Amino acid sequence: MDDVTEPASDEQAPAPPTAPPEPDHGPRVIDTDADAVDGLTKCPRCGATQIALNIGSGMLRCHYCRDEWSTPSANEAFGLDAGVGELRGVTMGSGSSDIVPSAEIVLTFKCSACGAEIVIDTASSTQARCHWCRNTLSMNQQVPNGAVPDMVLPFSLPKEEAVRKIATFVRKRRFFAHPRFRKEFNPDNVLGAYLPYMVVDVNAHAAFRGQGEHQTRSYTVSVGEDRSETRYDADLYDVGRAFDVEVHDLAVVSSQQRLDQGLSTTNNVINAIRPFDLENAVTYDSNYLAGFTSERRDTNIGDLAPIVDAQSKDVARHAVHDTLRFYDRGVRWHSEQLDVRGQRWVSAYLPVWLYSYHQTGRDGRSVTHYVAVNGRTGAVMGSVPINYPRLLLTSAVVEAAGIVVGTVVLVLGGGS
């Protein structure tokens, strides 16, 4: 292999030094619940409190007069569509603030219609119905327990469609599925859940340095009396790339339970159904959650920052890929640096149709399998318990068939 010291023709010089960063005065906070009110959220037309999402239209609907309306776009209300390249320091929605460990999870509200005291368990809901007057009480003001986010992306995929997609996903895997799972599988048990996410915009500068190889020729040489091999010559180049990178709407799940990638769950299916059309998110109103379950955020920006940094670096690595075509034998990076100039964090509830199945093996180990469907795009991914004896038997049959075919070809080839 020839070593070449000069860079390839597409080598890019590092960017000139940037100005020193400004002093850190703490994050800039966007107040996302300025007009939020707890208690009775009434229909603007008839005053009823029985309000829920109409999945067909994506709007809130009154169950009594059938009037429909929606809350404002989160991008427009909070300026989240402003230029990512202009971000400096940390900007965050008020619903993304750190969780206070002493904050109450179970809160008591007084019904403004009849005066009764109603309890809301914010771990799973931000609404409750008064048992005296039957009005629905909503919690919309943010408290430091992670229950109320900055914005919500409403469901647009009907449950019937999610059930069909889950059934199709499992049916394609039934042959290797565990017999007990095949017997007990019931896609109608799917639940609609709003899962907590942090949505992050990143403005950064990336710098990569390494070495790349460009093939100059290939040739065949004899090795021994009856064997030959192909060899390659390549030039070796020092490669450097320096560029600005903007990451838009990076969604990171903000539930510690969903972040757990242990052997007892198949949580990673949640990441496989991204992306979400976050440009359609609206300002938070607990009525969007009526009829669905929800999960409270229990992580902070500091907990999720390493994940965001790693995924931002992946985005930068992918962005530079098209500039490396000259190096047809690959590039090995020795240095990868991502200098973050600015970030914007907002918390959100994102819609997921979820089917779960709890499996207990003969060894007593328990695994919870999930099949998840994106409540907006319909993307589906999941895990199905495997029938290992059938899988091993099939593998043995395929391997045996391969050996037989290989032997026949060898014999026929030798005979000719």
Short mmCIF file of C-alpha atoms in Angstrom, two decimals:
data_model
loop_
_atom_site.label_atom_id
_atom_site.label_comp_id
_atom_site.label_asym_id
_atom_site.label_seq_id
_atom_site.Cartn_x
_atom_site.Cartn_y
_atom_site.Cartn_z
CA MET A 1 0.00 0.00 0.00
CA ASP A 2 1.32 3.42 -0.96
CA ASP A 3 1.32 6.18 1.65
CA VAL A 4 0.39 9.60 0.30
CA THR A 5 0.84 12.62 2.51
CA GLU A 6 -1.07 15.22 0.52
CA PRO A 7 -4.85 15.35 1.01
CA ALA A 8 -7.37 14.26 -1.60
CA SER A 9 -8.88 16.85 -3.96
CA ASP A 10 -12.05 17.13 -1.88
CA GLU A 11 -10.22 17.82 1.37
CA GLN A 12 -11.85 20.64 3.29
CA ALA A 13 -9.83 22.99 5.45
CA PRO A 14 -10.95 23.41 9.05
CA ALA A 15 -13.20 26.36 9.72
CA PRO A 16 -11.52 29.47 11.13
CA PRO A 17 -11.56 29.83 14.91
CA THR A 18 -14.86 31.01 16.26
CA ALA A 19 -15.34 33.76 18.79
CA PRO A 20 -15.09 32.68 22.44
CA PRO A 21 -18.43 31.62 23.91
CA GLU A 22 -20.46 34.17 25.80
CA PRO A 23 -20.73 33.82 29.59
CA ASP A 24 -23.32 31.29 30.72
CA HIS A 25 -26.21 33.06 32.40
CA GLY A 26 -28.40 29.98 32.65
CA PRO A 27 -31.03 28.68 30.25
CA ARG A 28 -33.59 30.94 28.59
CA VAL A 29 -37.06 29.70 29.56
CA ILE A 30 -40.10 29.84 27.28
CA ASP A 31 -43.25 30.14 29.38
CA THR A 32 -45.56 27.56 27.79
CA ASP A 33 -48.40 27.59 30.31
CA ALA A 34 -48.98 31.33 30.65
CA ASP A 35 -52.74 31.06 30.01
CA ALA A 36 -53.27 27.55 31.42
CA VAL A 37 -56.11 27.09 33.91
CA ASP A 38 -56.86 24.07 36.08
CA GLY A 39 -60.38 22.89 36.76
CA LEU A 40 -63.33 22.88 34.37
CA THR A 41 -62.36 23.27 30.72
CA LYS A 42 -65.65 24.06 29.03
CA CYS A 43 -66.88 23.85 25.48
CA PRO A 44 -66.85 27.41 24.10
CA ARG A 45 -70.26 26.82 22.53
CA CYS A 46 -72.40 25.02 25.15
CA GLY A 47 -70.27 24.98 28.32
CA ALA A 48 -70.05 21.20 28.68
CA THR A 49 -66.88 19.60 30.05
CA GLN A 50 -67.16 16.25 28.23
CA ILE A 51 -64.47 16.95 25.65
CA ALA A 52 -62.18 14.55 23.80
CA LEU A 53 -60.08 14.23 20.67
CA ASN A 54 -61.80 13.44 17.38
CA ILE A 55 -59.08 11.33 15.73
CA GLY A 56 -60.67 11.78 12.32
CA SER A 57 -60.30 15.55 12.31
CA GLY A 58 -57.47 15.94 14.84
CA MET A 59 -59.56 18.48 16.76
CA LEU A 60 -61.20 18.54 20.16
CA ARG A 61 -64.92 17.72 20.10
CA CYS A 62 -67.69 18.41 22.61
CA HIS A 63 -69.70 15.25 23.29
CA TYR A 64 -72.90 17.26 23.68
CA CYS A 65 -73.12 19.90 20.94
CA ARG A 66 -70.50 18.26 18.62
CA ASP A 67 -68.65 21.55 18.22
CA GLU A 68 -64.96 21.17 17.31
CA TRP A 69 -61.89 23.33 17.85
CA SER A 70 -58.15 22.96 18.37
CA THR A 71 -55.43 24.63 20.39
CA PRO A 72 -52.76 26.74 18.61
CA SER A 73 -49.75 25.25 16.87
CA ALA A 74 -46.86 24.86 19.30
CA ASN A 75 -44.37 26.05 16.69
CA GLU A 76 -46.26 29.29 16.17
CA ALA A 77 -47.21 29.85 19.81
CA PHE A 78 -43.71 29.37 21.21
CA GLY A 79 -41.52 30.23 18.21
CA LEU A 80 -40.17 26.69 17.94
CA ASP A 81 -39.82 27.01 14.17
CA ALA A 82 -37.28 29.83 14.57
CA GLY A 83 -33.88 29.27 13.00
CA VAL A 84 -31.95 26.49 14.69
CA GLY A 85 -28.73 27.99 13.36
CA GLU A 86 -29.30 31.03 15.56
CA LEU A 87 -29.51 29.09 18.83
CA ARG A 88 -26.97 29.98 21.49
CA GLY A 89 -26.76 28.47 24.95
CA VAL A 90 -29.74 26.51 26.26
CA THR A 91 -33.36 27.44 25.59
CA MET A 92 -36.06 25.36 27.24
CA GLY A 93 -39.81 25.22 27.63
CA SER A 94 -41.12 25.77 31.16
CA GLY A 95 -42.58 22.24 31.05
CA SER A 96 -39.05 20.86 30.61
CA SER A 97 -37.70 22.15 33.91
CA ASP A 98 -36.04 19.77 36.34
CA ILE A 99 -38.36 17.60 38.39
CA VAL A 100 -38.46 18.44 42.08
CA PRO A 101 -38.19 15.16 44.03
CA SER A 102 -40.54 16.41 46.74
CA ALA A 103 -43.26 17.44 44.27
CA GLU A 104 -46.58 15.71 44.84
CA ILE A 105 -47.74 13.13 42.30
CA VAL A 106 -51.29 12.79 43.62
CA LEU A 107 -52.95 16.21 43.65
CA THR A 108 -56.30 17.36 45.02
CA PHE A 109 -58.49 19.83 43.10
CA LYS A 110 -61.73 21.50 44.11
CA CYS A 111 -64.53 21.17 41.56
CA SER A 112 -65.67 24.69 40.69
CA ALA A 113 -69.11 23.37 39.73
CA CYS A 114 -70.13 21.71 43.01
CA GLY A 115 -67.23 22.30 45.42
CA ALA A 116 -66.26 18.64 45.86
CA GLU A 117 -62.57 17.73 46.26
CA ILE A 118 -61.29 15.53 43.43
CA VAL A 119 -58.01 13.60 43.42
CA ILE A 120 -55.90 13.29 40.24
CA ASP A 121 -53.06 10.78 40.09
CA THR A 122 -50.72 12.60 37.71
CA ALA A 123 -48.59 9.48 37.22
CA SER A 124 -51.15 8.20 34.69
CA SER A 125 -53.62 11.01 33.98
CA THR A 126 -54.20 14.74 34.13
CA GLN A 127 -57.99 14.46 34.28
CA ALA A 128 -60.63 13.12 36.65
CA ARG A 129 -64.43 13.16 36.73
CA CYS A 130 -66.23 14.63 39.70
CA HIS A 131 -68.23 11.84 41.34
CA TRP A 132 -70.93 14.30 42.41
CA CYS A 133 -71.70 16.52 39.41
CA ARG A 134 -70.03 14.34 36.71
CA ASN A 135 -68.06 17.27 35.30
CA THR A 136 -64.51 16.60 34.10
CA LEU A 137 -61.67 18.41 35.87
CA SER A 138 -58.47 19.02 33.92
CA MET A 139 -54.95 19.79 35.09
CA ASN A 140 -53.24 22.15 32.62
CA GLN A 141 -50.90 24.20 34.81
CA GLN A 142 -47.37 22.89 35.05
CA VAL A 143 -46.09 21.58 38.36
CA PRO A 144 -42.53 20.35 38.92
CA ASN A 145 -43.43 16.65 38.75
CA GLY A 146 -43.19 16.21 34.97
CA ALA A 147 -46.90 15.51 34.42
CA VAL A 148 -47.73 18.49 32.18
CA PRO A 149 -45.49 18.99 29.11
CA ASP A 150 -45.02 21.98 26.83
CA MET A 151 -46.93 20.48 23.91
CA VAL A 152 -48.83 17.43 22.67
CA LEU A 153 -49.02 15.68 19.30
CA PRO A 154 -52.57 14.28 18.98
CA PHE A 155 -53.41 10.81 17.68
CA SER A 156 -54.43 10.69 14.02
CA LEU A 157 -54.33 6.91 13.43
CA PRO A 158 -57.60 5.21 14.51
CA LYS A 159 -57.46 2.25 16.88
CA GLU A 160 -58.97 -0.06 14.25
CA GLU A 161 -56.06 0.69 11.91
CA ALA A 162 -53.52 0.14 14.71
CA VAL A 163 -55.14 -3.22 15.56
CA ARG A 164 -54.91 -4.27 11.90
CA LYS A 165 -51.24 -3.30 11.69
CA ILE A 166 -50.36 -5.17 14.89
CA ALA A 167 -52.25 -8.27 13.73
CA THR A 168 -50.43 -8.19 10.38
CA PHE A 169 -47.05 -7.75 12.08
CA VAL A 170 -47.62 -10.77 14.34
CA ARG A 171 -49.15 -12.92 11.59
CA LYS A 172 -45.96 -12.62 9.52
CA ARG A 173 -44.02 -14.03 12.50
CA ARG A 174 -46.44 -16.71 13.68
CA PHE A 175 -44.40 -19.64 12.36
CA PHE A 176 -41.56 -18.98 14.83
CA ALA A 177 -43.77 -17.52 17.58
CA HIS A 178 -44.21 -19.33 20.89
CA PRO A 179 -47.36 -21.53 20.82
CA ARG A 180 -48.72 -20.00 24.02
CA PHE A 181 -48.34 -16.52 22.54
CA ARG A 182 -50.15 -17.61 19.36
CA LYS A 183 -53.00 -18.92 21.48
CA GLU A 184 -53.27 -15.87 23.75
CA PHE A 185 -52.57 -13.11 21.24
CA ASN A 186 -55.47 -10.66 21.02
CA PRO A 187 -54.70 -7.43 19.14
CA ASP A 188 -57.90 -5.82 20.44
CA ASN A 189 -56.07 -5.35 23.75
CA VAL A 190 -54.00 -2.55 22.22
CA LEU A 191 -53.97 0.67 24.24
CA GLY A 192 -53.42 4.24 23.13
CA ALA A 193 -50.73 5.90 25.22
CA TYR A 194 -49.16 9.33 25.23
CA LEU A 195 -45.50 8.75 26.03
CA PRO A 196 -43.23 11.51 27.38
CA TYR A 197 -40.48 12.78 25.10
CA MET A 198 -38.02 15.62 25.00
CA VAL A 199 -37.89 17.29 21.59
CA VAL A 200 -34.49 18.87 21.00
CA ASP A 201 -33.04 21.24 18.39
CA VAL A 202 -29.24 21.44 18.24
CA ASN A 203 -26.93 23.97 16.62
CA ALA A 204 -23.36 22.66 16.55
CA HIS A 205 -20.03 22.66 14.76
CA ALA A 206 -18.53 19.30 13.84
CA ALA A 207 -14.88 18.46 13.16
CA PHE A 208 -13.74 15.00 12.00
CA ARG A 209 -10.19 13.84 11.28
CA GLY A 210 -8.96 10.47 10.13
CA GLN A 211 -7.58 8.49 7.21
CA GLY A 212 -9.24 7.24 4.04
CA GLU A 213 -8.20 4.75 1.39
CA HIS A 214 -8.70 4.99 -2.37
CA GLN A 215 -8.14 1.84 -4.42
CA THR A 216 -5.69 2.21 -7.32
CA ARG A 217 -5.67 -1.36 -8.73
CA SER A 218 -6.51 -5.00 -8.06
CA TYR A 219 -4.70 -8.11 -9.32
CA THR A 220 -4.59 -11.87 -8.84
CA VAL A 221 -1.51 -13.73 -7.65
CA SER A 222 -0.78 -17.42 -7.22
CA VAL A 223 -0.39 -18.72 -3.71
CA GLY A 224 1.03 -22.21 -3.66
CA GLU A 225 0.39 -24.68 -6.48
CA ASP A 226 -3.41 -24.73 -6.66
CA ARG A 227 -4.63 -21.52 -5.06
CA SER A 228 -4.80 -17.87 -6.01
CA GLU A 229 -5.94 -14.73 -4.26
CA THR A 230 -6.92 -11.18 -5.19
CA ARG A 231 -4.83 -8.35 -3.84
CA TYR A 232 -5.47 -4.63 -3.79
CA ASP A 233 -3.32 -1.51 -3.86
CA ALA A 234 -4.65 1.71 -2.37
CA ASP A 235 -3.47 5.22 -1.63
CA LEU A 236 -3.78 6.43 1.94
CA TYR A 237 -5.00 9.99 2.58
CA ASP A 238 -5.34 12.19 5.62
CA VAL A 239 -8.99 13.28 5.68
CA GLY A 240 -10.55 16.18 7.56
CA ARG A 241 -14.04 17.64 7.60
CA ALA A 242 -15.26 20.73 9.47
CA PHE A 243 -18.81 22.01 9.07
CA ASP A 244 -21.86 23.40 10.85
CA VAL A 245 -24.70 20.99 11.61
CA GLU A 246 -28.31 21.64 12.61
CA VAL A 247 -30.43 18.91 14.19
CA HIS A 248 -34.17 19.53 14.04
CA ASP A 249 -36.83 17.91 16.22
CA LEU A 250 -34.77 15.10 17.74
CA ALA A 251 -37.24 13.14 19.89
CA VAL A 252 -35.81 11.33 22.94
CA VAL A 253 -38.09 9.34 25.22
CA SER A 254 -38.01 10.86 28.72
CA SER A 255 -39.33 7.97 30.82
CA GLN A 256 -36.66 6.12 32.77
CA GLN A 257 -38.63 2.90 32.39
CA ARG A 258 -38.69 3.24 28.58
CA LEU A 259 -35.00 4.12 28.49
CA ASP A 260 -34.18 0.83 30.23
CA GLN A 261 -32.64 -1.49 27.63
CA GLY A 262 -32.33 -4.47 29.97
CA LEU A 263 -33.22 -8.07 29.19
CA SER A 264 -36.61 -7.89 30.91
CA THR A 265 -38.27 -5.62 28.31
CA THR A 266 -38.20 -4.86 24.60
CA ASN A 267 -38.38 -1.08 25.06
CA ASN A 268 -36.22 -0.33 22.04
CA VAL A 269 -39.22 -0.83 19.73
CA ILE A 270 -40.30 2.67 20.83
CA ASN A 271 -37.26 4.16 19.07
CA ALA A 272 -37.89 2.10 15.93
CA ILE A 273 -41.24 3.77 15.15
CA ARG A 274 -39.80 7.29 14.92
CA PRO A 275 -39.93 9.89 13.42
CA PHE A 276 -43.05 11.82 14.42
CA ASP A 277 -44.42 14.77 12.45
CA LEU A 278 -43.63 17.18 15.26
CA GLU A 279 -44.42 20.24 13.17
CA ASN A 280 -48.09 19.38 13.83
CA ALA A 281 -47.79 19.45 17.64
CA VAL A 282 -50.14 21.82 19.48
CA THR A 283 -50.04 23.63 22.80
CA TYR A 284 -50.92 21.32 25.66
CA ASP A 285 -54.55 20.76 26.64
CA SER A 286 -55.36 17.76 28.85
CA ASN A 287 -58.54 17.11 26.83
CA TYR A 288 -56.34 15.61 24.10
CA LEU A 289 -55.52 12.85 26.60
CA ALA A 290 -59.16 11.93 27.37
CA GLY A 291 -59.72 8.23 26.63
CA PHE A 292 -55.99 7.46 26.49
CA THR A 293 -53.38 6.60 29.08
CA SER A 294 -50.29 8.73 29.64
CA GLU A 295 -46.90 8.36 31.28
CA ARG A 296 -45.34 11.08 33.39
CA ARG A 297 -41.85 12.34 32.52
CA ASP A 298 -39.37 11.36 35.23
CA THR A 299 -36.02 12.41 33.72
CA ASN A 300 -34.31 15.79 33.41
CA ILE A 301 -32.33 17.52 30.69
CA GLY A 302 -29.09 16.54 32.42
CA ASP A 303 -30.09 12.86 32.30
CA LEU A 304 -30.84 12.96 28.57
CA ALA A 305 -27.99 15.24 27.43
CA PRO A 306 -25.52 12.35 26.78
CA ILE A 307 -28.11 10.61 24.57
CA VAL A 308 -28.75 13.82 22.62
CA ASP A 309 -25.01 14.41 22.18
CA ALA A 310 -24.46 10.87 20.89
CA GLN A 311 -27.38 11.03 18.46
CA SER A 312 -26.35 14.50 17.26
CA LYS A 313 -22.89 13.13 16.49
CA ASP A 314 -24.55 10.30 14.53
CA VAL A 315 -26.44 12.91 12.50
CA ALA A 316 -23.19 14.75 11.78
CA ARG A 317 -21.46 11.53 10.80
CA HIS A 318 -24.26 10.72 8.38
CA ALA A 319 -24.25 14.25 6.93
CA VAL A 320 -20.58 14.01 5.96
CA HIS A 321 -20.97 10.61 4.29
CA ASP A 322 -21.71 11.96 0.80
CA THR A 323 -18.42 13.87 0.74
CA LEU A 324 -16.38 10.67 1.15
CA ARG A 325 -17.21 8.84 -2.08
CA PHE A 326 -13.66 9.20 -3.36
CA TYR A 327 -12.46 6.95 -0.55
CA ASP A 328 -13.92 3.73 -1.93
CA ARG A 329 -12.18 1.57 0.67
CA GLY A 330 -13.56 3.54 3.57
CA VAL A 331 -12.55 6.19 6.09
CA ARG A 332 -11.48 5.58 9.66
CA TRP A 333 -12.04 8.58 11.92
CA HIS A 334 -9.42 9.09 14.62
CA SER A 335 -11.01 12.24 16.04
CA GLU A 336 -14.70 13.17 16.18
CA GLN A 337 -15.59 16.45 17.85
CA LEU A 338 -18.99 18.11 18.16
CA ASP A 339 -19.05 21.59 19.70
CA VAL A 340 -22.62 22.49 20.66
CA ARG A 341 -23.36 26.18 20.28
CA GLY A 342 -27.01 26.10 21.25
CA GLN A 343 -29.87 23.77 22.15
CA ARG A 344 -33.63 24.09 22.54
CA TRP A 345 -35.52 21.59 24.71
CA VAL A 346 -39.29 21.21 24.93
CA SER A 347 -41.23 18.39 26.58
CA ALA A 348 -44.02 16.66 24.69
CA TYR A 349 -46.56 13.88 24.80
CA LEU A 350 -46.33 11.78 21.62
CA PRO A 351 -48.97 9.20 20.56
CA VAL A 352 -48.24 5.45 20.49
CA TRP A 353 -50.60 2.47 20.14
CA LEU A 354 -49.09 -0.23 22.34
CA TYR A 355 -49.65 -3.98 22.67
CA SER A 356 -47.82 -5.79 25.47
CA TYR A 357 -47.37 -9.46 26.32
CA HIS A 358 -45.76 -10.77 29.49
CA GLN A 359 -43.79 -13.99 29.09
CA THR A 360 -42.36 -16.12 31.89
CA GLY A 361 -39.81 -18.69 30.77
CA ARG A 362 -39.12 -22.10 32.26
CA ASP A 363 -36.13 -20.63 34.07
CA GLY A 364 -38.43 -18.15 35.77
CA ARG A 365 -37.08 -15.16 33.86
CA SER A 366 -39.77 -12.69 32.84
CA VAL A 367 -39.78 -10.64 29.63
CA THR A 368 -42.35 -8.09 28.55
CA HIS A 369 -42.73 -7.98 24.78
CA TYR A 370 -44.14 -4.90 23.03
CA VAL A 371 -45.58 -4.21 19.61
CA ALA A 372 -45.80 -0.46 19.05
CA VAL A 373 -47.48 1.59 16.34
CA ASN A 374 -46.74 5.25 15.70
CA GLY A 375 -50.04 7.03 16.39
CA ARG A 376 -49.39 9.44 13.51
CA THR A 377 -47.53 7.64 10.71
CA GLY A 378 -48.60 4.03 11.35
CA ALA A 379 -45.00 2.77 11.50
CA VAL A 380 -44.95 -0.51 13.43
CA MET A 381 -42.24 -2.48 15.22
CA GLY A 382 -42.32 -5.09 17.94
CA SER A 383 -41.07 -8.21 19.62
CA VAL A 384 -42.70 -11.66 19.54
CA PRO A 385 -41.81 -14.54 21.93
CA ILE A 386 -39.84 -17.15 20.01
CA ASN A 387 -40.48 -20.89 19.80
CA TYR A 388 -36.83 -21.90 20.18
CA PRO A 389 -37.28 -25.68 19.50
CA ARG A 390 -38.92 -24.91 16.15
CA LEU A 391 -36.28 -22.30 15.34
CA LEU A 392 -33.43 -24.74 16.10
CA LEU A 393 -35.10 -27.55 14.15
CA THR A 394 -35.60 -25.31 11.12
CA SER A 395 -32.00 -24.15 11.30
CA ALA A 396 -30.77 -27.75 11.47
CA VAL A 397 -32.89 -28.73 8.45
CA VAL A 398 -31.62 -25.78 6.41
CA GLU A 399 -28.02 -26.54 7.39
CA ALA A 400 -28.42 -30.21 6.50
CA ALA A 401 -29.95 -29.32 3.14
CA GLY A 402 -27.03 -26.99 2.47
CA ILE A 403 -24.53 -29.74 3.24
CA VAL A 404 -26.33 -32.17 0.91
CA VAL A 405 -26.47 -29.66 -1.94
CA GLY A 406 -22.84 -28.72 -1.42
CA THR A 407 -21.79 -32.40 -1.45
CA VAL A 408 -23.74 -33.08 -4.67
CA VAL A 409 -22.19 -30.10 -6.40
CA LEU A 410 -18.72 -31.14 -5.24
CA VAL A 411 -19.21 -34.73 -6.47
CA LEU A 412 -20.63 -33.69 -9.83
CA GLY A 413 -17.95 -31.08 -10.27
CA GLY A 414 -15.21 -33.60 -9.43
CA GLY A 415 -16.67 -36.15 -11.82
CA SER A 416 -16.56 -33.71 -14.71
#
